[in-house]
Coordinates of C-alpha atoms and ligand atoms in Angstrom, one line a residue:
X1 CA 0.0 0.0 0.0
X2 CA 1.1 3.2 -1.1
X3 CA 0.8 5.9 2.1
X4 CA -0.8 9.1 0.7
X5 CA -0.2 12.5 2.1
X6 CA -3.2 13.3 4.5
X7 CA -4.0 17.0 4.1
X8 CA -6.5 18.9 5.6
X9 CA -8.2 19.0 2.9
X10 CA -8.8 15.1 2.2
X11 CA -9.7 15.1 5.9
X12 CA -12.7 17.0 5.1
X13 CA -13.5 15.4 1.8
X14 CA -13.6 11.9 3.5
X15 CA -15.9 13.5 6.1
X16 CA -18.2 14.2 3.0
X17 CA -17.7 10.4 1.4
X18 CA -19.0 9.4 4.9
X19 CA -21.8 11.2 4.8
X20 CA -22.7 10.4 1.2
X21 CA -21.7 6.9 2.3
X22 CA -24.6 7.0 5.0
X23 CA -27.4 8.7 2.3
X24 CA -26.4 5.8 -0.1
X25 CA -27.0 3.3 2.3
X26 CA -30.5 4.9 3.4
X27 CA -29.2 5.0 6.9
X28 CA -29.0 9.1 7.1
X29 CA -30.5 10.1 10.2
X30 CA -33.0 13.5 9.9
X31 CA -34.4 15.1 12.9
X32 CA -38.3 16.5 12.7
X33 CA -38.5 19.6 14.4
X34 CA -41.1 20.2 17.0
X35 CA -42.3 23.8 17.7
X36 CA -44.4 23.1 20.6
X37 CA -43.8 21.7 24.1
X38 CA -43.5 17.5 24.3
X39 CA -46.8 16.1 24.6
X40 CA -49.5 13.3 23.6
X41 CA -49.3 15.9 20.7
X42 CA -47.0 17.8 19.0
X43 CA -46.9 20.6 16.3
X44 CA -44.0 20.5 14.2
X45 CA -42.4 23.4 12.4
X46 CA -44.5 23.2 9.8
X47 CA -47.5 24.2 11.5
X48 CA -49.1 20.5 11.7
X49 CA -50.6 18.9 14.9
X50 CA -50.2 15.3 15.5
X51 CA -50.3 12.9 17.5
X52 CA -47.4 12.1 19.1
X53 CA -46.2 8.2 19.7
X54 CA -42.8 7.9 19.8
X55 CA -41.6 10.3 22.8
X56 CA -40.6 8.2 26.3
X57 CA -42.8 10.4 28.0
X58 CA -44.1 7.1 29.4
X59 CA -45.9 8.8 31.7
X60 CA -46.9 12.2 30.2
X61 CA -44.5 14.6 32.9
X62 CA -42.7 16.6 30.5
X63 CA -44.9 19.0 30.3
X64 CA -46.5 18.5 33.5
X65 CA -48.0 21.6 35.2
X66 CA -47.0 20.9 38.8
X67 CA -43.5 19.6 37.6
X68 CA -43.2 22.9 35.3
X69 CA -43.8 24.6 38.6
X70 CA -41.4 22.7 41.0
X71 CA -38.7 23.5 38.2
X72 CA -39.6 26.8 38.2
X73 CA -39.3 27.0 42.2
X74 CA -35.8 25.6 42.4
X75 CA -34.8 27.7 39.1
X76 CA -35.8 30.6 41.0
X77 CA -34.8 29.3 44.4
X78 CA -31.9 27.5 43.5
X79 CA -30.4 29.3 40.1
X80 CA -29.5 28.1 37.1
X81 CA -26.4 26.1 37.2
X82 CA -24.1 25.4 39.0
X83 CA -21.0 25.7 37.6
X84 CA -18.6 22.9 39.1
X85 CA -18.8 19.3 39.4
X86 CA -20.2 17.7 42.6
X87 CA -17.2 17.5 45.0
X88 CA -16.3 20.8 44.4
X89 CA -19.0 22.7 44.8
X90 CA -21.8 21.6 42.7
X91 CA -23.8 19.2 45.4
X92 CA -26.8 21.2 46.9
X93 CA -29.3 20.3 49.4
X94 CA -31.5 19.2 46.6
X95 CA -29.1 17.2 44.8
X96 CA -28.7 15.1 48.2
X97 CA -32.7 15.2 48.8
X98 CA -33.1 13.9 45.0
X99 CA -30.7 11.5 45.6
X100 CA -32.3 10.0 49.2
X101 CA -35.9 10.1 47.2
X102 CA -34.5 7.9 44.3
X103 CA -33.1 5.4 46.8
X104 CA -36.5 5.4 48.8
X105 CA -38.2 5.0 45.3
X106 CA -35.8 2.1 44.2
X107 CA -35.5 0.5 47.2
X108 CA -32.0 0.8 47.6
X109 CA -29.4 1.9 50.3
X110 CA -28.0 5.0 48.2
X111 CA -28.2 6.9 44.8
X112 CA -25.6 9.0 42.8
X113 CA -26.8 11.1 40.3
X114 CA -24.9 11.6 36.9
X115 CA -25.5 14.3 33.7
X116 CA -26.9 11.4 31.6
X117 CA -27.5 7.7 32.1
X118 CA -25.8 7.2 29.0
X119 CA -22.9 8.5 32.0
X120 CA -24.2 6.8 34.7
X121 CA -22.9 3.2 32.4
X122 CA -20.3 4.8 31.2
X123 CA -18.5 5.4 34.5
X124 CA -19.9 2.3 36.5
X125 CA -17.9 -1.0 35.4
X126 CA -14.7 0.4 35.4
X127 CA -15.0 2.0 38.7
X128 CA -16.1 -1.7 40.4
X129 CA -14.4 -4.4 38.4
X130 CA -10.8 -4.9 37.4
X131 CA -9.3 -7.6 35.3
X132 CA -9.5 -10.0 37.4
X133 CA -13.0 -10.0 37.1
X134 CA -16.1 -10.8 34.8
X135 CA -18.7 -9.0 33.5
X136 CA -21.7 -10.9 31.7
X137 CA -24.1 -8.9 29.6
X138 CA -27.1 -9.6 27.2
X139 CA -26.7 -9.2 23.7
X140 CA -29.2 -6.4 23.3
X141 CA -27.8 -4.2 25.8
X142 CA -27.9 -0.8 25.8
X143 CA -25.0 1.1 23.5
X144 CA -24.4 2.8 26.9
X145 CA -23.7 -0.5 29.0
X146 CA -21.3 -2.0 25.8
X147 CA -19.2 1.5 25.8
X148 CA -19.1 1.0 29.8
X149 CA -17.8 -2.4 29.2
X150 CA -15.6 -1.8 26.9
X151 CA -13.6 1.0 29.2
X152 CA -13.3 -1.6 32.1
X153 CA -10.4 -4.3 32.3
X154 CA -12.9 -7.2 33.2
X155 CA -13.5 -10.2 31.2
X156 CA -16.4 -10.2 28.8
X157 CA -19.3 -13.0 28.4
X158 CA -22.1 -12.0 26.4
X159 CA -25.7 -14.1 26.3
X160 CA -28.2 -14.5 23.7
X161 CA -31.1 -12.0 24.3
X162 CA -33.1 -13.4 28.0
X163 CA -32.0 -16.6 26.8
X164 CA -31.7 -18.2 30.7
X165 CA -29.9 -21.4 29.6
X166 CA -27.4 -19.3 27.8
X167 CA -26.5 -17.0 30.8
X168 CA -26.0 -20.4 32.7
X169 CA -23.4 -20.7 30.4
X170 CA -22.0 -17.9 30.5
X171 CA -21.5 -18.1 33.9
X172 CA -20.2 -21.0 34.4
X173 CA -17.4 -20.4 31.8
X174 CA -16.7 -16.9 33.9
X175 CA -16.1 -19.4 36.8
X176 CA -14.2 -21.8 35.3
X177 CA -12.3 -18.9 33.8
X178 CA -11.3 -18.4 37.4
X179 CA -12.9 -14.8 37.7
X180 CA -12.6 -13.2 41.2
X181 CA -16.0 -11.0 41.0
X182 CA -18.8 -11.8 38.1
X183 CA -21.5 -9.1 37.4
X184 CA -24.5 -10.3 35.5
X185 CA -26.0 -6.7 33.3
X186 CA -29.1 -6.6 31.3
X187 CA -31.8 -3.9 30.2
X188 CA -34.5 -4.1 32.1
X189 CA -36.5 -3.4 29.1
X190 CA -35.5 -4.0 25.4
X191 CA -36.4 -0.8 24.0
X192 CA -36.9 -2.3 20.3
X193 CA -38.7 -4.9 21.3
X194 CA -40.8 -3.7 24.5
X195 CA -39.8 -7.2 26.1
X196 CA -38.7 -7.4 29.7
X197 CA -35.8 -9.2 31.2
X198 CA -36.9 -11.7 33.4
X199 CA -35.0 -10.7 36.8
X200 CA -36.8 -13.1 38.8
X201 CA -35.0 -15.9 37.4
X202 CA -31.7 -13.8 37.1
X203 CA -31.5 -13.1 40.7
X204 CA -31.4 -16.7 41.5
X205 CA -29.1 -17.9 38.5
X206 CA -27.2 -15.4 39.9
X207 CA -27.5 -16.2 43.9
X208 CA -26.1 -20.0 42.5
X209 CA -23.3 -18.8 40.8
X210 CA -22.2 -15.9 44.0
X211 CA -22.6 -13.6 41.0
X212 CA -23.8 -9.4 41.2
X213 CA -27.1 -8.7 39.4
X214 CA -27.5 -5.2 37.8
X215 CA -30.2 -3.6 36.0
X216 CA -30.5 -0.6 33.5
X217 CA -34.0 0.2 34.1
X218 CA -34.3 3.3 31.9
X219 CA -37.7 2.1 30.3
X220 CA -38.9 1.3 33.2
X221 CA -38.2 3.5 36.5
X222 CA -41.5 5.2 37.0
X223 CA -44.1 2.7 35.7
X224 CA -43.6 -1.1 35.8
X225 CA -44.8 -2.9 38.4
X226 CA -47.5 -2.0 40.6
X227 CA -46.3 1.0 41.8
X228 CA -43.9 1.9 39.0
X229 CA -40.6 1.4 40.6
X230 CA -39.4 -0.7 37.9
X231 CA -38.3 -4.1 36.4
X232 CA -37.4 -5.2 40.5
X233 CA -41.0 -4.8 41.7
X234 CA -42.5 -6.0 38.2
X235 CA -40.8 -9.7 38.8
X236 CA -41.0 -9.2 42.3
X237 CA -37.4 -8.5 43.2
X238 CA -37.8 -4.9 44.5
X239 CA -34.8 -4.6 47.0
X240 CA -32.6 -7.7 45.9
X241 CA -30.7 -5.9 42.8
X242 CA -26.9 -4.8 43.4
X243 CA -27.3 -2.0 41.2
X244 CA -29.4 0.0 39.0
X245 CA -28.7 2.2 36.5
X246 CA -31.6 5.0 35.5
X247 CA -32.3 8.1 33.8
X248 CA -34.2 11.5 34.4
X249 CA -34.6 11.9 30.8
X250 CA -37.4 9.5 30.2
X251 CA -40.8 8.5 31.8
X252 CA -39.4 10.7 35.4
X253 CA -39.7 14.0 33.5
X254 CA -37.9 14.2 30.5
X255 CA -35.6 16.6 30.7
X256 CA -31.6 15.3 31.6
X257 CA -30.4 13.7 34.3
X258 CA -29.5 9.9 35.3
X259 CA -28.2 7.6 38.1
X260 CA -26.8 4.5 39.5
X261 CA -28.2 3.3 43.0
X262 CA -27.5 0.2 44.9
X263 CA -25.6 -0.2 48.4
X264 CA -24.2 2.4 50.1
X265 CA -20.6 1.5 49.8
X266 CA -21.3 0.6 46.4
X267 CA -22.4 3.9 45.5
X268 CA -19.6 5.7 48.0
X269 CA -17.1 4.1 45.9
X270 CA -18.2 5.5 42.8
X271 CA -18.4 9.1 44.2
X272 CA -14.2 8.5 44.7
X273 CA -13.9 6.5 41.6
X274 CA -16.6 7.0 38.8
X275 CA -14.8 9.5 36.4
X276 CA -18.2 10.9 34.7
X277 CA -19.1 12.0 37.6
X278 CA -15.7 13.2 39.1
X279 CA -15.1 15.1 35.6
X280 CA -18.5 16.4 34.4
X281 CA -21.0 19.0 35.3
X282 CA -23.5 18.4 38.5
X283 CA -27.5 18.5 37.2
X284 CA -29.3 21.9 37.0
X285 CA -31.1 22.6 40.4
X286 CA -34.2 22.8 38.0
X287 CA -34.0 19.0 37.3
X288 CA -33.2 18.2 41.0
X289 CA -36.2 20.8 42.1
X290 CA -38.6 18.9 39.7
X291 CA -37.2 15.5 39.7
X292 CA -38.1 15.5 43.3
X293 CA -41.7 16.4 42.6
X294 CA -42.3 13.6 40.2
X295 CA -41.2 11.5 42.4
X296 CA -43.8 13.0 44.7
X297 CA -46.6 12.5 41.8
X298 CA -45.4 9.1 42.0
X299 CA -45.4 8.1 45.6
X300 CA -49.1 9.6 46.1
X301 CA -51.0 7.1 43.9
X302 CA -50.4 5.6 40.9
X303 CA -53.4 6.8 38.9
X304 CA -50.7 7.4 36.3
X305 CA -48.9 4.3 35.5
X306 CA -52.4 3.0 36.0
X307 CA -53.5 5.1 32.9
X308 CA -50.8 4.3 31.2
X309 CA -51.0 0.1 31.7
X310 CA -54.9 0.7 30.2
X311 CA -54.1 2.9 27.6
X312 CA -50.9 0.3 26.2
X313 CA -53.7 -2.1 26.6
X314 CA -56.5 -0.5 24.7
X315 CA -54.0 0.5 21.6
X316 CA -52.5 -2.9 21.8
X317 CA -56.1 -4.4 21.1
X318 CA -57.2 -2.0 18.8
X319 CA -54.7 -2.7 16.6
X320 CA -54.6 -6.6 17.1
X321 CA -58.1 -6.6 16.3
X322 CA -57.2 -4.7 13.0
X323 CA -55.2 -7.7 12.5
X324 CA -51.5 -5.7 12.8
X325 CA -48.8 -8.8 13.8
X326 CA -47.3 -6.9 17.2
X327 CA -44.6 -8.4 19.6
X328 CA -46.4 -10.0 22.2
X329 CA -46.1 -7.9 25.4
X330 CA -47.6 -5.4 27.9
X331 CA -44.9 -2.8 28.3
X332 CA -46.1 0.5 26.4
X333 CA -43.5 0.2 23.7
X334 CA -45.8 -1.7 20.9
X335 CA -43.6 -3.1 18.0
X336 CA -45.6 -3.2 14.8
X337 CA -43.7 -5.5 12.8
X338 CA -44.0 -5.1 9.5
X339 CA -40.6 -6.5 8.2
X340 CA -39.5 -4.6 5.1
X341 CA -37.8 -2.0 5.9
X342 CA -39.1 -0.3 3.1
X343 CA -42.3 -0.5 3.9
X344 CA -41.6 0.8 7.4
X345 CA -40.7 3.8 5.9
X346 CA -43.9 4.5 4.0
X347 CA -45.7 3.4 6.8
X348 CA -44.8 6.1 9.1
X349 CA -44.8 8.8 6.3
X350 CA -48.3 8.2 5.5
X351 CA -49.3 8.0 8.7
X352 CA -47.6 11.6 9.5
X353 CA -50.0 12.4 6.5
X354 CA -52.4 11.2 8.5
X355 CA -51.7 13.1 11.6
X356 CA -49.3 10.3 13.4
X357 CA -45.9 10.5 14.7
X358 CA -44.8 7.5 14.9
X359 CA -40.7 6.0 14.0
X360 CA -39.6 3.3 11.1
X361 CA -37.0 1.0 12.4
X362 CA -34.9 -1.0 10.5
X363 CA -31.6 -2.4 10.2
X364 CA -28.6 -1.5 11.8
X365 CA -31.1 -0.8 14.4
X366 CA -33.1 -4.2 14.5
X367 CA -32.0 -7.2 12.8
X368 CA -32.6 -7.4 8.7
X369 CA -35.9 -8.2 7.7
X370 CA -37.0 -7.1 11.2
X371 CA -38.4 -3.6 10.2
X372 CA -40.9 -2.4 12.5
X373 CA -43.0 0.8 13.6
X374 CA -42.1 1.2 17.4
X375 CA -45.6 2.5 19.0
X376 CA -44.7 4.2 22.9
X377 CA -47.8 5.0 24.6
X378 CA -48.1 7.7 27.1
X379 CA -50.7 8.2 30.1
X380 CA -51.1 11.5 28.5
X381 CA -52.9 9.8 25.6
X382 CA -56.6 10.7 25.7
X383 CA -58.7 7.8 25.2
X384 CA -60.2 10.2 21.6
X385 CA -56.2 10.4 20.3
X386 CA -55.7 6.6 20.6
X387 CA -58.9 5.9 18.7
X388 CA -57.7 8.8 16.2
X389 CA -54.2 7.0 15.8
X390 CA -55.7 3.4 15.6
X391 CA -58.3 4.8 12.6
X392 CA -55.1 6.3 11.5
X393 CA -53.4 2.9 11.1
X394 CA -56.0 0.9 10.0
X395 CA -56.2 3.2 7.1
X396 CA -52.6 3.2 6.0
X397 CA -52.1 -0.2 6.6
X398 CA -54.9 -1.1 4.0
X399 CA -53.7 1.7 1.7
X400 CA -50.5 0.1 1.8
X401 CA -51.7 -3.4 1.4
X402 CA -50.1 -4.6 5.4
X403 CA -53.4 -5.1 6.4
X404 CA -55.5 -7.6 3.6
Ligands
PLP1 C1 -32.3 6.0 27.1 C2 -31.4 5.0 27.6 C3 -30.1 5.3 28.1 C4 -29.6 6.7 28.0 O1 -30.2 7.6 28.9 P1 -29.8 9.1 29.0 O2 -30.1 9.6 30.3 O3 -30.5 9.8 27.9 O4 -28.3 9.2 28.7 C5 -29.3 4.3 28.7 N1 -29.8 3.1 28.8 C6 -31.0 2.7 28.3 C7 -31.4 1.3 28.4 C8 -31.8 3.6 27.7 O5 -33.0 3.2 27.2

């Protein structure tokens, strides 16, 4: 191979092969622009109203009044940032109440709160685990939880997606591998496919093999199980997980935020250790100030999650009955699998036509010939916009031959 002279110049050009590259391929990412605040519905810059399903607004807080308010409070209260990370001086009461509330809410001994969850993973295996140890994740997990693998020294096993005789397997080559500490990861929720990992049977896998359990419970915190505190209580594990991994920025308000909670030394060592939080910004006291008031909303009843099980359930039959082939489930992400990725596409344009919002996935994103519309219901859904969206879909689907 002949070296050629890198320039400047060809730096940028390959940029632009790259990006032509990604058009080619049909993978080029755009980004709709929404002129309005994030709700069951949406105007986008152009002026339209729609109905909004794909936000993780899970639970319809991101535009909550009293949350709106609570922000408000601690923006006014509080200020606006904070300028410093935590251990200098970024940690204010609030930060420490937010972080006692989350623990309460999980059922664990401590919380640290990150600028992202996306953080929160990034900074949590190579803070705990060293090379003398394993880590063992699912196959699906989380871009988040492979880059936090990848920056620790530990071993890596990966399992085929919930697959429990596979993580058997896995974990008993970690031992015969002669690991010192093995951690067992997994989503709590597969976000492509709305399943949900089966802790129950993880925790005691992984009580036979003297092997940590943690949980990134991102699609979850707020709403599964009956009182929303996530996958834990959904299997009935609430308080036997080493450590979960959460974000602010989904169904608990939307804005920006995330954390890892488990025991306390657990969580004391990554305040000395865990270099996303050591080296990045605290969270805005508005977050804290309103993060704490969902978490309020929450505690007081849960006539939210509540609305949100029926609502995934009454836009789950609607379209079933249409005769739409879904992943079988009852978390309020609905795949509608419609396999050609192609077809995904016009799916979702024509139903933005028809006043929907909703995503095409396809491959890289889901395996080929996987294509799918990924439906996320939200408690802010009126019972009139899910009929609206189901008419919307039994329309396009027989306009566009899906439905026969
Ligand atoms: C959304 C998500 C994240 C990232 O959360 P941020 O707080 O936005 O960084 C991490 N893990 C999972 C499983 C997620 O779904």
């Amino acid at each position: 191979m002949t070296a050629t002279v890198s320039t400047t110049s060809t730096f940028y050009a390959s940029v632009r092969q790259q990006l032509d590259d990604i058009k080619a391929s049909g993978l080029y990412k755009t980004e709709r622009i929404i002129a309005s605040p994030q709700g069951s519905q949406i105007r986008t810059a152009d002026g339209k109203e729609v109905i909004n399903l794909c936000a993780n607004n899970y639970l319809g807080l991101s535009s909550h009044p009293e949350v709106i308010a609570a922000a408000g409070e601690a923006l006014s209260q509080r200020g606006f940032g904070l300028s410093s990370v935590r251990f200098i001086c970024g940690t204010q009461d609030i930060h420490k109440e937010l972080e006692q509330r989350l623990s309460r809410f999980l059922g664990t001994e401590d919380t640290i709160l990150y600028g992202s969850a996306f953080d929160a993973n990034g900074g949590l295996f190579e803070s705990l685990l060293d090379a003398q140890d394993a880590i063992i994740s699912d196959e699906l997990n989380h871009a988040s939880i492979i880059d936090g693998i990848r920056l620790s020294k530990a071993k890596r096993f990966r399992y085929k997606n919930n697959d429990m005789a596979d993580l058997r397997l896995q974990l008993q080559a970690a031992r015969e591998d002669g690991a010192r500490f093995v951690l067992v990861f997994t989503d709590g929720v597969f976000s492509m496919d709305g399943s949900i990992a089966k802790l129950d049977e993880m925790r005691s896998i992984c009580d036979e093999f003297g092997a940590l359990l943690g949980v990134d419970d991102c699609h979850s915190t707020g709403f599964l199980g009956a009182t929303g505190r996530g996958t834990h209580e959904h299997h009935g594990v609430f308080g036997t997980i080493d450590l979960i991994t959460g974000t602010l920025g989904k169904a608990l308000g939307g804005a920006s935020g995330g954390f890892t909670s488990g025991r306390s030394e657990v969580i004391s060592l990554l305040r000395q250790k865990s270099r996303p939080y050591l080296f990045s910004n605290t969270i805005a006291p508005a977050i804290a100030g309103a993060s704490i008031k969902v978490l309020d909303l929450l505690e007081a009843d849960t006539s939210m999650r509540d609305k949100l099980e029926n609502n995934a359930k009454h836009f789950r039959s609607g379209l079933e009955k249409l005769g739409f082939d879904l992943k079988p489930g009852s978390h309020p992400i609905i795949p509608v699998m419609v396999y050609d990725a192609d077809k995904a596409q016009e799916l979702s344009r024509r139903l933005l036509e028809l006043g929907v919002y909703v995503i095409g996935f396809f491959y890289p994103v889901v395996p080929k010939g996987q294509a799918r519309i990924r439906v996320q219901i939200s408690a802010q859904h009126t019972t009139e916009q899910l009929n609206l969206a189901i008419a919307a879909f039994a329309k396009a689907g027989t306009d566009l031959g899906i439905l026969k």
